[in-house]
CSV table of C-alpha atoms and ligand atoms in Angstrom, one decimal:
chain,number,residue,atom,x,y,z
S,1,MET,CA,193.3,130.6,58.9
S,2,LEU,CA,190.2,132.6,59.8
S,3,GLU,CA,189.7,134.4,63.1
S,4,PHE,CA,187.1,132.7,65.1
S,5,ILE,CA,185.4,132.9,68.6
S,6,GLU,CA,185.5,129.8,70.8
S,7,VAL,CA,182.9,129.2,73.5
S,8,LYS,CA,183.1,126.4,76.0
S,9,ASN,CA,180.6,126.2,79.0
S,10,ASN,CA,178.9,123.4,81.1
S,11,SER,CA,176.6,122.5,78.1
S,12,ALA,CA,178.6,122.8,74.9
S,13,TYR,CA,181.4,123.9,72.8
S,14,ALA,CA,181.1,126.0,69.8
S,15,LYS,CA,183.1,128.0,67.2
S,16,ILE,CA,182.0,131.0,65.3
S,17,ALA,CA,184.1,132.5,62.4
S,18,LEU,CA,184.2,136.3,62.1
S,19,ASN,CA,184.1,135.8,58.4
S,20,GLY,CA,180.4,135.6,57.7
S,21,ALA,CA,179.6,135.3,61.4
S,22,GLN,CA,179.5,131.7,60.6
S,23,VAL,CA,178.8,129.1,63.5
S,24,PHE,CA,180.8,126.2,62.1
S,25,HIS,CA,181.0,123.9,65.2
S,26,TYR,CA,178.4,123.1,67.9
S,27,GLU,CA,178.8,120.0,70.1
S,28,ARG,CA,177.0,119.4,73.4
S,29,VAL,CA,178.9,117.8,76.2
S,30,GLY,CA,179.5,114.1,75.4
S,31,GLU,CA,178.4,114.4,71.9
S,32,LYS,CA,179.8,115.1,68.4
S,33,SER,CA,179.2,118.3,66.6
S,34,LEU,CA,175.6,118.6,65.4
S,35,LEU,CA,176.8,120.7,62.5
S,36,TRP,CA,178.4,119.1,59.5
S,37,LEU,CA,181.7,120.6,58.3
S,38,SER,CA,183.5,119.6,55.2
S,39,GLU,CA,186.9,118.1,55.8
S,40,ILE,CA,188.3,120.0,52.9
S,41,SER,CA,186.4,123.4,53.4
S,42,ASP,CA,188.5,126.5,52.7
S,43,PHE,CA,188.9,128.8,55.7
S,44,LYS,CA,189.7,132.0,54.0
S,45,GLU,CA,188.4,135.6,54.1
S,46,GLY,CA,185.9,136.2,51.4
S,47,LYS,CA,184.6,132.6,51.2
S,48,SER,CA,182.0,130.9,53.0
S,49,ILE,CA,183.0,127.8,55.1
S,50,ARG,CA,181.4,124.7,53.6
S,51,GLY,CA,179.2,123.5,56.5
S,52,GLY,CA,178.0,124.9,59.8
S,53,ILE,CA,175.5,127.7,59.4
S,54,PRO,CA,176.2,130.1,56.5
S,55,ILE,CA,174.1,133.4,56.7
S,56,CYS,CA,172.3,133.9,53.4
S,57,TRP,CA,171.5,137.7,53.1
S,58,PRO,CA,170.2,140.1,51.6
S,59,TRP,CA,169.0,137.4,49.2
S,60,PHE,CA,168.5,133.7,49.0
S,61,GLY,CA,168.7,131.9,45.7
S,62,LYS,CA,169.1,134.7,43.3
S,63,PRO,CA,169.4,132.5,40.2
S,64,GLN,CA,170.8,135.1,37.9
S,65,ASP,CA,174.0,135.5,39.8
S,66,LYS,CA,175.5,132.2,40.8
S,67,THR,CA,178.6,133.7,42.5
S,68,LEU,CA,176.4,135.7,44.8
S,69,GLN,CA,173.3,133.5,44.7
S,70,HIS,CA,173.1,133.7,48.6
S,71,GLY,CA,174.1,137.3,49.1
S,72,PHE,CA,177.3,138.8,50.6
S,73,ALA,CA,176.8,138.6,54.4
S,74,ARG,CA,178.4,135.2,54.5
S,75,THR,CA,181.7,136.4,52.9
S,76,LEU,CA,182.3,139.7,54.7
S,77,LYS,CA,184.1,140.0,58.1
S,78,TRP,CA,181.7,140.8,61.0
S,79,THR,CA,182.6,142.6,64.1
S,80,HIS,CA,182.6,140.7,67.4
S,81,ILE,CA,180.5,142.9,69.8
S,82,SER,CA,180.3,140.8,73.0
S,83,THR,CA,180.5,137.3,74.7
S,84,ASP,CA,178.4,137.0,78.0
S,85,GLU,CA,177.4,134.1,80.2
S,86,ILE,CA,173.5,134.6,80.4
S,87,ASP,CA,173.3,131.7,82.8
S,88,SER,CA,175.5,128.9,84.1
S,89,ASN,CA,174.8,126.7,81.0
S,90,THR,CA,174.3,129.4,78.3
S,91,THR,CA,176.7,131.9,76.6
S,92,GLN,CA,175.5,134.6,74.3
S,93,VAL,CA,177.8,135.9,71.5
S,94,ILE,CA,176.8,139.0,69.5
S,95,LEU,CA,178.3,140.0,66.1
S,96,LYS,CA,177.4,142.9,63.8
S,97,LEU,CA,177.7,143.9,60.2
S,98,GLN,CA,176.9,147.3,58.7
S,99,HIS,CA,176.8,148.7,55.2
S,100,SER,CA,180.1,149.6,53.6
S,101,GLN,CA,181.4,150.9,50.2
S,102,GLU,CA,181.6,147.3,49.2
S,103,SER,CA,178.1,146.3,50.2
S,104,LEU,CA,176.6,149.5,48.8
S,105,LYS,CA,177.7,148.5,45.3
S,106,LEU,CA,175.7,145.2,45.6
S,107,PHE,CA,172.7,146.4,47.8
S,108,PRO,CA,172.3,150.1,47.7
S,109,TYR,CA,170.9,150.6,51.2
S,110,LYS,CA,172.3,151.3,54.6
S,111,PHE,CA,171.6,148.6,57.1
S,112,GLU,CA,172.7,146.9,60.3
S,113,LEU,CA,172.8,143.1,60.7
S,114,ALA,CA,173.1,141.7,64.3
S,115,LEU,CA,173.5,138.0,64.9
S,116,HIS,CA,172.9,136.8,68.5
S,117,VAL,CA,174.1,133.2,69.1
S,118,GLU,CA,173.1,131.5,72.3
S,119,ILE,CA,175.1,128.4,73.0
S,120,GLY,CA,173.6,126.1,75.7
S,121,ASP,CA,171.7,122.7,75.7
S,122,GLY,CA,170.3,124.1,72.4
S,123,LEU,CA,171.7,126.4,69.8
S,124,LYS,CA,169.7,129.5,69.1
S,125,LEU,CA,170.4,132.1,66.3
S,126,LYS,CA,168.7,135.4,66.0
S,127,LEU,CA,169.5,137.4,62.8
S,128,LYS,CA,168.3,141.0,63.2
S,129,THR,CA,168.1,143.2,60.1
S,130,THR,CA,167.6,147.0,60.7
S,131,ASN,CA,166.9,149.4,57.8
S,132,LEU,CA,169.2,152.4,58.5
S,133,ASP,CA,168.4,154.0,55.2
S,134,THR,CA,165.8,156.7,54.1
S,135,LYS,CA,164.4,154.2,51.5
S,136,THR,CA,162.4,151.1,52.0
S,137,PHE,CA,164.1,147.8,51.0
S,138,GLU,CA,163.2,144.1,50.8
S,139,ILE,CA,165.3,141.1,51.6
S,140,THR,CA,165.1,137.3,51.5
S,141,GLN,CA,167.3,135.4,53.8
S,142,ALA,CA,168.3,132.0,55.3
S,143,LEU,CA,170.3,130.4,58.1
S,144,HIS,CA,171.7,127.7,55.8
S,145,THR,CA,172.2,125.0,58.4
S,146,TYR,CA,174.2,121.8,57.5
S,147,PHE,CA,173.3,119.0,59.9
S,148,ALA,CA,175.7,116.1,60.3
S,149,VAL,CA,173.9,112.8,59.8
S,150,SER,CA,175.3,109.2,60.2
S,151,ASN,CA,174.1,108.4,56.6
S,152,ILE,CA,171.7,110.2,54.5
S,153,ASP,CA,169.9,106.9,53.6
S,154,ASP,CA,168.8,106.8,57.3
S,155,VAL,CA,167.4,110.4,57.5
S,156,GLU,CA,163.7,111.1,57.7
S,157,ILE,CA,162.4,114.7,58.0
S,158,SER,CA,158.9,115.2,59.5
S,159,GLY,CA,156.8,118.3,60.3
S,160,LEU,CA,156.5,119.4,56.6
S,161,GLU,CA,153.8,117.0,55.6
S,162,ASN,CA,151.0,118.6,53.5
S,163,LYS,CA,153.1,121.8,53.2
S,164,PRO,CA,153.4,123.5,49.7
S,165,TYR,CA,156.8,123.7,48.4
S,166,LEU,CA,158.7,125.0,45.4
S,167,ASP,CA,160.8,122.2,43.9
S,168,ALA,CA,163.9,124.2,42.9
S,169,LEU,CA,165.0,121.4,40.6
S,170,ILE,CA,162.1,121.8,38.2
S,171,TRP,CA,160.7,125.2,39.3
S,172,LYS,CA,157.3,123.6,40.0
S,173,ASN,CA,155.0,124.1,43.1
S,174,GLU,CA,154.2,120.8,44.8
S,175,ILE,CA,152.6,119.6,48.0
S,176,GLN,CA,154.6,117.4,50.5
S,177,LYS,CA,153.1,113.9,50.9
S,178,GLY,CA,154.3,112.2,54.1
S,179,VAL,CA,157.8,112.5,55.6
S,180,ILE,CA,160.9,113.4,53.6
S,181,THR,CA,163.4,110.7,52.9
S,182,PHE,CA,166.4,110.8,50.4
S,183,ASP,CA,167.2,108.7,47.4
S,184,LYS,CA,168.0,111.5,44.9
S,185,GLU,CA,168.8,115.2,44.9
S,186,VAL,CA,166.3,117.2,47.0
S,187,ASP,CA,166.2,121.0,46.8
S,188,ARG,CA,162.8,122.4,48.0
S,189,VAL,CA,161.6,125.7,49.6
S,190,TYR,CA,158.7,124.9,51.9
S,191,GLN,CA,156.2,127.8,52.5
S,192,LYS,CA,153.7,128.6,55.3
S,193,VAL,CA,155.8,126.7,57.8
S,194,ASP,CA,155.0,127.7,61.4
S,195,ASN,CA,155.7,124.5,63.3
S,196,LYS,CA,158.6,122.4,64.6
S,197,ILE,CA,160.7,120.4,62.1
S,198,ASN,CA,162.1,117.0,63.2
S,199,ILE,CA,165.3,115.5,61.7
S,200,LYS,CA,165.5,111.8,62.6
S,201,ASP,CA,168.8,110.1,62.0
S,202,LYS,CA,169.7,106.5,62.9
S,203,ASN,CA,169.7,107.0,66.7
S,204,THR,CA,168.9,110.6,67.3
S,205,THR,CA,166.2,113.1,66.4
S,206,LEU,CA,167.0,116.8,66.3
S,207,HIS,CA,164.3,119.6,66.3
S,208,VAL,CA,164.2,123.0,64.7
S,209,GLU,CA,161.9,125.7,65.8
S,210,ASN,CA,161.8,129.0,63.8
S,211,SER,CA,160.3,132.4,64.3
S,212,GLY,CA,160.2,135.4,62.1
S,213,SER,CA,160.3,132.9,59.2
S,214,SER,CA,157.7,130.9,57.2
S,215,SER,CA,160.1,129.2,54.7
S,216,VAL,CA,162.1,126.1,55.3
S,217,VAL,CA,164.6,124.9,52.7
S,218,VAL,CA,165.5,121.2,52.6
S,219,TRP,CA,168.5,120.3,50.5
S,220,ASN,CA,170.7,117.4,49.8
S,221,PRO,CA,172.8,117.5,46.5
S,222,TRP,CA,172.9,113.7,46.2
S,223,ILE,CA,175.5,112.0,43.9
S,224,ASP,CA,175.7,114.0,40.6
S,225,LYS,CA,175.4,117.5,42.1
S,226,CYS,CA,177.8,116.7,44.9
S,227,GLN,CA,180.4,115.6,42.3
S,228,ARG,CA,179.8,118.7,40.2
S,229,MET,CA,180.2,120.9,43.3
S,230,SER,CA,183.3,119.0,44.4
S,231,LEU,CA,185.0,119.5,41.2
S,232,ASP,CA,183.7,123.1,40.7
S,233,LYS,CA,184.2,124.4,44.3
S,234,ASN,CA,186.7,122.0,45.6
S,235,ASP,CA,185.5,122.5,49.2
S,236,MET,CA,183.8,119.2,49.8
S,237,LYS,CA,184.5,115.5,48.8
S,238,LYS,CA,182.4,113.7,46.2
S,239,GLU,CA,180.8,111.4,48.8
S,240,ALA,CA,180.0,114.3,51.2
S,241,TYR,CA,176.2,114.2,50.3
S,242,LYS,CA,176.1,111.0,52.4
S,243,GLU,CA,177.1,112.9,55.6
S,244,PHE,CA,174.6,115.9,55.8
S,245,VAL,CA,171.2,117.3,55.2
S,246,CYS,CA,170.4,121.0,55.0
S,247,VAL,CA,167.3,122.3,56.8
S,248,GLU,CA,167.3,126.0,56.4
S,249,SER,CA,165.3,128.5,58.5
S,250,ALA,CA,164.4,131.2,55.9
S,251,ASN,CA,162.3,134.0,54.4
S,252,ALA,CA,162.7,132.9,50.8
S,253,PHE,CA,161.0,133.7,47.4
S,254,GLU,CA,157.4,134.9,48.1
S,255,ASP,CA,158.2,134.9,51.9
S,256,PHE,CA,160.3,138.1,51.3
S,257,ILE,CA,160.5,140.8,54.0
S,258,VAL,CA,160.0,144.5,53.4
S,259,LEU,CA,161.5,147.0,55.8
S,260,LYS,CA,160.7,150.7,55.9
S,261,PRO,CA,163.3,153.1,57.3
S,262,ASP,CA,164.1,152.3,60.9
S,263,GLU,CA,162.2,149.1,60.8
S,264,SER,CA,163.7,145.8,61.9
S,265,HIS,CA,163.0,142.1,61.3
S,266,THR,CA,164.5,139.1,63.2
S,267,LEU,CA,164.7,135.6,61.9
S,268,GLU,CA,165.2,133.1,64.6
S,269,ALA,CA,166.2,129.4,64.7
S,270,PHE,CA,166.4,127.2,67.6
S,271,ILE,CA,168.0,123.9,67.2
S,272,TYR,CA,167.9,121.3,70.1
R,1,TA6,O1,169.9,125.8,49.9
R,1,TA6,C1,170.1,125.1,48.7
R,1,TA6,C2,171.1,125.7,47.8
R,1,TA6,O2,170.4,126.8,47.2
R,1,TA6,C3,171.3,124.7,46.6
R,1,TA6,O3,170.7,125.0,45.5
R,1,TA6,C4,172.9,124.7,46.6
R,1,TA6,O4,173.3,125.7,45.6
R,1,TA6,C5,173.2,125.1,48.0
R,1,TA6,O5,172.3,126.1,48.4
R,1,TA6,C6,174.7,125.5,48.2
R,1,TA6,O6,174.9,126.8,47.6
R,1,TA6,P1,176.4,127.4,47.8
R,1,TA6,O7,176.2,128.8,47.2
R,1,TA6,O8,176.7,127.6,49.3
R,1,TA6,O9,177.3,126.6,47.2
């Protein structure tokens, strides 16, 4: 079992694994968790939990290296820095990760990552990257959020109408026409997004507001890919595609971030 931080306050109950600084449970009082979590996910060091909010860093979607396609931040153990009540309804947890012999082999730069998680009526994540090196580096990144849904057939995502996106299934640039619904595999990187995204489920609508990011990734594996992943990774059931949709706050592909020595960048997602 992984070491994790538990937070319970007047507004919500959350759990954050030190492995990958991964928020994997967030439920507001009287509700179920907003985050989907695979019933058969592994909970072991060095592997990302299937569900919650994996942190993709220092790259997102590096196609040539499938095992590390979303970087290494989500599989390394972070340090718990602090847990503080910032008001009667909100708790802030801070975790950090710095370069190591292991990371330097994969990403040859000194860095500090700090994740601030605010747990209250909403869930806010701030991922701050600081360049501690003497050389400039660039990153892509994503807060790869798995939202629990009643049934993917009933889900409708709005706020991305008319936005350009890269269809990662066919590597083709398209423009979003109307709201997004699901009747097949969807794997899209929307660009130039600076507005609220709405995730409408049967009886509820969630909102995601980002800052320090202009990419939003929308993903559902649908039947065939879910089956392949279930067999290949054995961390989610074949029918899991019905239970979640990923709406990821990102800086992906052409929305990469360049940091000179001592510069920082913060990617923020607010879910409510
Ligand atoms: O964000 C969408 C995506 O890049 C999909 O293509 C799929 O690979 C998903 O991430 C999950 O990737 P993972 O490495 O966590 O299995």
